[in-house]
């Protein structure tokens, strides 16, 4: 059974889905900075402040998706065929 997160990213199980969500929240809480995985624009993750991106766990790294690339990110993740947390095929 495939479960999908807020960006349409696939998870193979409830456990991976929960872990993926926890992981993304932890990154947001730490106000991490990074670059958008689609356009390389610098982004700032934030749970309560002015966040300029979303975070998706992806192949063991944080995939930052800036606000202007969210449609592109969703389209990409919809076609991704592996669990975003454990890389199992889904
Ligand atoms: Zn971007
Ligand atoms: Zn999984």
Coordinates of N, CA, C and O and ligand atoms in Angstrom, one line a residue:
X1 N 0.8 -1.2 0.0 CA 0.0 0.0 0.0 C 0.9 1.3 0.0 O 1.8 1.4 0.8
X2 N 0.6 2.2 -0.9 CA 1.4 3.4 -1.0 C 0.6 4.5 -0.2 O -0.5 4.7 -0.5
X3 N 1.4 5.2 0.7 CA 0.8 6.4 1.3 C 1.5 7.6 0.8 O 2.7 7.5 0.4
X4 N 0.8 8.7 0.7 CA 1.4 9.9 0.2 C 1.4 11.0 1.2 O 0.5 11.3 1.8
X5 N 2.6 11.7 1.2 CA 2.7 12.9 2.1 C 2.2 14.1 1.4 O 1.5 14.1 0.4
X6 N 2.4 15.3 2.1 CA 1.9 16.5 1.6 C 2.3 17.0 0.3 O 1.6 17.8 -0.4
X7 N 3.4 16.4 -0.2 CA 3.9 16.8 -1.5 C 3.6 15.7 -2.5 O 4.2 15.6 -3.6
X8 N 2.8 14.7 -2.1 CA 2.5 13.6 -3.0 C 3.6 12.6 -3.0 O 3.6 11.6 -3.8
X9 N 4.6 12.7 -2.1 CA 5.7 11.8 -2.1 C 5.3 10.5 -1.5 O 4.5 10.4 -0.5
X10 N 5.7 9.4 -2.1 CA 5.2 8.0 -1.7 C 6.0 7.5 -0.5 O 7.2 7.7 -0.4
X11 N 5.3 6.7 0.3 CA 5.9 6.0 1.4 C 5.3 4.6 1.3 O 4.1 4.4 1.0
X12 N 6.1 3.6 1.6 CA 5.7 2.2 1.5 C 4.8 1.7 2.6 O 4.1 0.7 2.5
X13 N 4.8 2.4 3.7 CA 4.0 1.9 4.9 C 3.7 3.1 5.8 O 4.3 4.2 5.7
X14 N 2.8 2.8 6.7 CA 2.4 3.8 7.8 C 3.7 4.2 8.5 O 3.9 5.4 8.8
X15 N 4.5 3.3 8.8 CA 5.7 3.6 9.6 C 6.6 4.5 8.9 O 7.1 5.5 9.4
X16 N 6.9 4.3 7.6 CA 7.7 5.2 6.8 C 7.1 6.6 6.7 O 7.7 7.6 6.7
X17 N 5.8 6.5 6.5 CA 5.0 7.8 6.4 C 5.2 8.6 7.7 O 5.5 9.8 7.6
X18 N 5.0 8.0 8.8 CA 5.2 8.7 10.1 C 6.6 9.2 10.3 O 6.8 10.3 10.7
X19 N 7.6 8.3 10.0 CA 9.0 8.7 10.1 C 9.3 9.9 9.2 O 10.0 10.8 9.5
X20 N 8.8 9.8 8.0 CA 9.0 10.9 7.0 C 8.4 12.2 7.5 O 9.1 13.3 7.4
X21 N 7.3 12.2 8.1 CA 6.6 13.4 8.6 C 7.4 14.0 9.8 O 7.7 15.2 9.9
X22 N 7.9 13.1 10.7 CA 8.6 13.5 11.8 C 10.0 14.1 11.4 O 10.4 15.1 12.0
X23 N 10.5 13.5 10.4 CA 11.8 13.9 9.9 C 11.7 15.3 9.3 O 12.5 16.2 9.6
X24 N 10.7 15.5 8.5 CA 10.5 16.8 7.9 C 10.2 17.9 9.0 O 10.8 19.0 8.9
X25 N 9.4 17.6 10.0 CA 9.1 18.5 11.0 C 10.4 18.9 11.8 O 10.6 20.0 12.2
X26 N 11.3 17.9 12.0 CA 12.5 18.2 12.8 C 13.4 19.1 12.0 O 14.0 20.0 12.6
X27 N 13.4 19.0 10.7 CA 14.2 19.9 9.9 C 13.6 21.3 9.9 O 14.4 22.3 10.1
X28 N 12.3 21.4 9.9 CA 11.7 22.7 9.9 C 11.9 23.4 11.3 O 12.2 24.5 11.3
X29 N 11.8 22.6 12.3 CA 12.0 23.1 13.7 C 13.5 23.7 13.9 O 13.7 24.6 14.6
X30 N 14.4 23.1 13.2 CA 15.8 23.5 13.3 C 16.1 24.7 12.5 O 17.3 25.1 12.4
X31 N 15.1 25.2 11.7 CA 15.3 26.3 10.8 C 16.5 26.1 9.9 O 17.3 27.0 9.7
X32 N 16.6 24.9 9.4 CA 17.7 24.6 8.5 C 17.7 25.4 7.2 O 16.6 25.7 6.7
X33 N 18.8 25.7 6.7 CA 18.9 26.3 5.3 C 19.4 25.3 4.3 O 20.1 24.4 4.7
X34 N 19.2 25.6 3.1 CA 19.7 24.7 2.0 C 19.4 25.4 0.7 O 19.1 26.6 0.6
X35 N 19.4 24.6 -0.3 CA 19.1 25.1 -1.6 C 18.0 24.2 -2.2 O 17.9 23.0 -2.0
X36 N 17.1 24.9 -3.0 CA 16.0 24.2 -3.6 C 16.6 23.1 -4.5 O 17.5 23.3 -5.3
X37 N 16.0 21.9 -4.4 CA 16.5 20.8 -5.3 C 16.1 20.9 -6.7 O 16.6 20.2 -7.6
X38 N 15.3 21.9 -7.1 CA 14.9 22.0 -8.5 C 15.5 23.3 -9.1 O 15.8 23.2 -10.3
X39 N 15.6 24.4 -8.4 CA 16.2 25.6 -9.0 C 17.4 26.1 -8.4 O 18.0 27.1 -8.8
X40 N 17.9 25.4 -7.3 CA 19.1 25.8 -6.6 C 19.0 27.1 -5.9 O 20.1 27.7 -5.5
X41 N 17.9 27.7 -5.7 CA 17.7 28.9 -5.0 C 17.9 28.6 -3.5 O 17.4 27.6 -3.0
X42 N 18.6 29.5 -2.7 CA 18.8 29.3 -1.3 C 17.4 29.4 -0.6 O 16.6 30.3 -0.9
X43 N 17.2 28.5 0.3 CA 15.9 28.5 1.1 C 16.2 28.4 2.6 O 17.2 27.9 3.0
X44 N 15.2 28.7 3.3 CA 15.2 28.6 4.8 C 14.0 27.9 5.2 O 12.8 28.3 4.9
X45 N 14.2 26.8 5.9 CA 13.1 26.0 6.5 C 12.7 26.6 7.8 O 13.6 27.0 8.6
X46 N 11.5 26.7 8.1 CA 11.0 27.2 9.4 C 9.6 26.7 9.7 O 8.8 26.7 8.9
X47 N 9.4 26.3 10.9 CA 8.1 25.8 11.3 C 7.2 26.9 11.6 O 6.0 26.9 11.2
X48 N 7.6 28.0 12.2 CA 6.7 29.1 12.6 C 7.0 30.4 11.9 O 6.1 31.2 11.8
X49 N 8.2 30.6 11.5 CA 8.6 31.9 10.8 C 8.2 31.9 9.3 O 7.4 31.1 8.9
X50 N 8.9 32.7 8.6 CA 8.7 32.8 7.2 C 9.5 31.7 6.5 O 10.6 31.9 6.1
X51 N 8.8 30.6 6.3 CA 9.5 29.5 5.6 C 9.4 29.7 4.1 O 8.4 30.1 3.6
X52 N 10.5 29.5 3.4 CA 10.5 29.8 2.0 C 10.5 28.4 1.2 O 10.8 28.4 0.0
X53 N 10.3 27.3 1.9 CA 10.4 26.1 1.3 C 9.6 25.0 2.0 O 9.2 25.2 3.1
X54 N 9.5 23.8 1.4 CA 9.0 22.6 2.0 C 10.1 21.6 2.0 O 11.1 21.8 1.3
X55 N 10.0 20.6 2.9 CA 11.1 19.6 3.0 C 10.4 18.2 2.8 O 9.4 17.9 3.3
X56 N 11.1 17.5 2.0 CA 10.6 16.1 1.8 C 11.9 15.2 2.0 O 12.9 15.5 1.5
X57 N 11.8 14.1 2.8 CA 12.9 13.2 2.9 C 13.0 12.5 1.6 O 12.0 12.0 1.1
X58 N 14.1 12.4 1.1 CA 14.3 11.8 -0.3 C 15.6 11.2 -0.4 O 16.7 11.9 -0.3
X59 N 15.7 9.9 -0.6 CA 16.9 9.1 -0.8 C 17.9 9.4 0.3 O 19.1 9.6 0.0
X60 N 17.5 9.6 1.5 CA 18.4 9.8 2.6 C 18.9 11.2 2.8 O 19.7 11.5 3.7
X61 N 18.4 12.1 2.0 CA 18.8 13.5 2.2 C 17.5 14.4 2.3 O 16.4 13.9 2.1
X62 N 17.7 15.6 2.7 CA 16.6 16.6 2.7 C 16.4 17.1 1.3 O 17.3 17.6 0.7
X63 N 15.2 16.9 0.7 CA 15.0 17.6 -0.5 C 14.2 18.9 -0.2 O 13.1 18.8 0.4
X64 N 14.8 20.0 -0.4 CA 14.2 21.3 -0.2 C 13.5 21.7 -1.5 O 14.0 21.5 -2.6
X65 N 12.2 22.1 -1.3 CA 11.5 22.6 -2.5 C 11.0 24.0 -2.2 O 10.2 24.2 -1.3
X66 N 11.5 25.0 -3.0 CA 11.1 26.4 -2.7 C 9.7 26.6 -3.1 O 9.1 25.8 -3.9
X67 N 9.1 27.7 -2.6 CA 7.7 27.9 -2.9 C 7.4 28.0 -4.4 O 6.3 27.5 -4.8
X68 N 8.3 28.6 -5.2 CA 8.0 28.7 -6.6 C 8.1 27.3 -7.3 O 7.6 27.2 -8.4
X69 N 8.8 26.4 -6.8 CA 8.9 25.1 -7.4 C 8.0 24.0 -6.9 O 8.1 22.8 -7.2
X70 N 7.0 24.4 -6.0 CA 6.2 23.4 -5.4 C 5.3 22.6 -6.4 O 5.2 21.4 -6.3
X71 N 4.9 23.2 -7.5 CA 4.1 22.5 -8.5 C 5.0 21.5 -9.2 O 4.6 20.3 -9.4
X72 N 6.2 21.9 -9.5 CA 7.2 21.1 -10.2 C 7.5 19.9 -9.2 O 7.6 18.7 -9.7
X73 N 7.7 20.2 -8.0 CA 8.1 19.2 -7.0 C 7.0 18.1 -6.8 O 7.3 16.9 -6.8
X74 N 5.8 18.6 -6.8 CA 4.6 17.7 -6.6 C 4.5 16.8 -7.8 O 4.3 15.6 -7.7
X75 N 4.7 17.3 -9.0 CA 4.6 16.5 -10.3 C 5.7 15.5 -10.3 O 5.5 14.3 -10.6
X76 N 6.9 15.9 -9.8 CA 8.0 15.0 -9.8 C 7.8 13.8 -8.8 O 8.0 12.7 -9.2
X77 N 7.4 14.2 -7.6 CA 7.2 13.2 -6.6 C 6.0 12.2 -6.9 O 6.0 11.1 -6.4
X78 N 5.1 12.7 -7.6 CA 3.9 11.9 -8.0 C 4.4 10.7 -8.8 O 3.8 9.6 -8.8
X79 N 5.4 11.0 -9.6 CA 5.9 9.9 -10.5 C 7.1 9.1 -9.9 O 7.7 8.3 -10.6
X80 N 7.5 9.5 -8.7 CA 8.6 8.8 -8.1 C 8.1 7.4 -7.6 O 7.0 7.3 -7.0
X81 N 8.8 6.4 -7.9 CA 8.3 5.0 -7.6 C 9.0 4.3 -6.5 O 8.9 3.1 -6.4
X82 N 9.6 5.0 -5.6 CA 10.2 4.4 -4.4 C 9.8 5.1 -3.2 O 9.4 6.3 -3.2
X83 N 9.8 4.4 -2.1 CA 9.4 5.0 -0.8 C 10.5 6.1 -0.5 O 11.7 5.8 -0.6
X84 N 10.0 7.2 -0.1 CA 10.9 8.3 0.1 C 11.8 8.1 1.4 O 12.8 8.8 1.6
X85 N 11.3 7.2 2.2 CA 12.1 7.0 3.5 C 13.0 5.8 3.4 O 14.2 5.9 3.9
X86 N 12.6 4.7 2.9 CA 13.5 3.5 2.9 C 13.9 3.1 1.5 O 14.6 2.1 1.4
X87 N 13.5 3.8 0.5 CA 13.9 3.5 -0.9 C 13.4 2.2 -1.5 O 13.8 1.7 -2.5
X88 N 12.4 1.6 -0.8 CA 11.8 0.3 -1.3 C 10.9 0.7 -2.5 O 10.3 1.8 -2.5
X89 N 10.9 -0.1 -3.5 CA 10.0 0.2 -4.7 C 8.6 0.1 -4.2 O 8.2 -0.8 -3.5
X90 N 7.8 1.0 -4.7 CA 6.3 1.0 -4.4 C 5.5 1.0 -5.7 O 6.0 1.3 -6.8
Ligands
LIG1 ZN1 13.0 26.2 -6.5
LIG2 ZN1 9.5 2.7 3.3

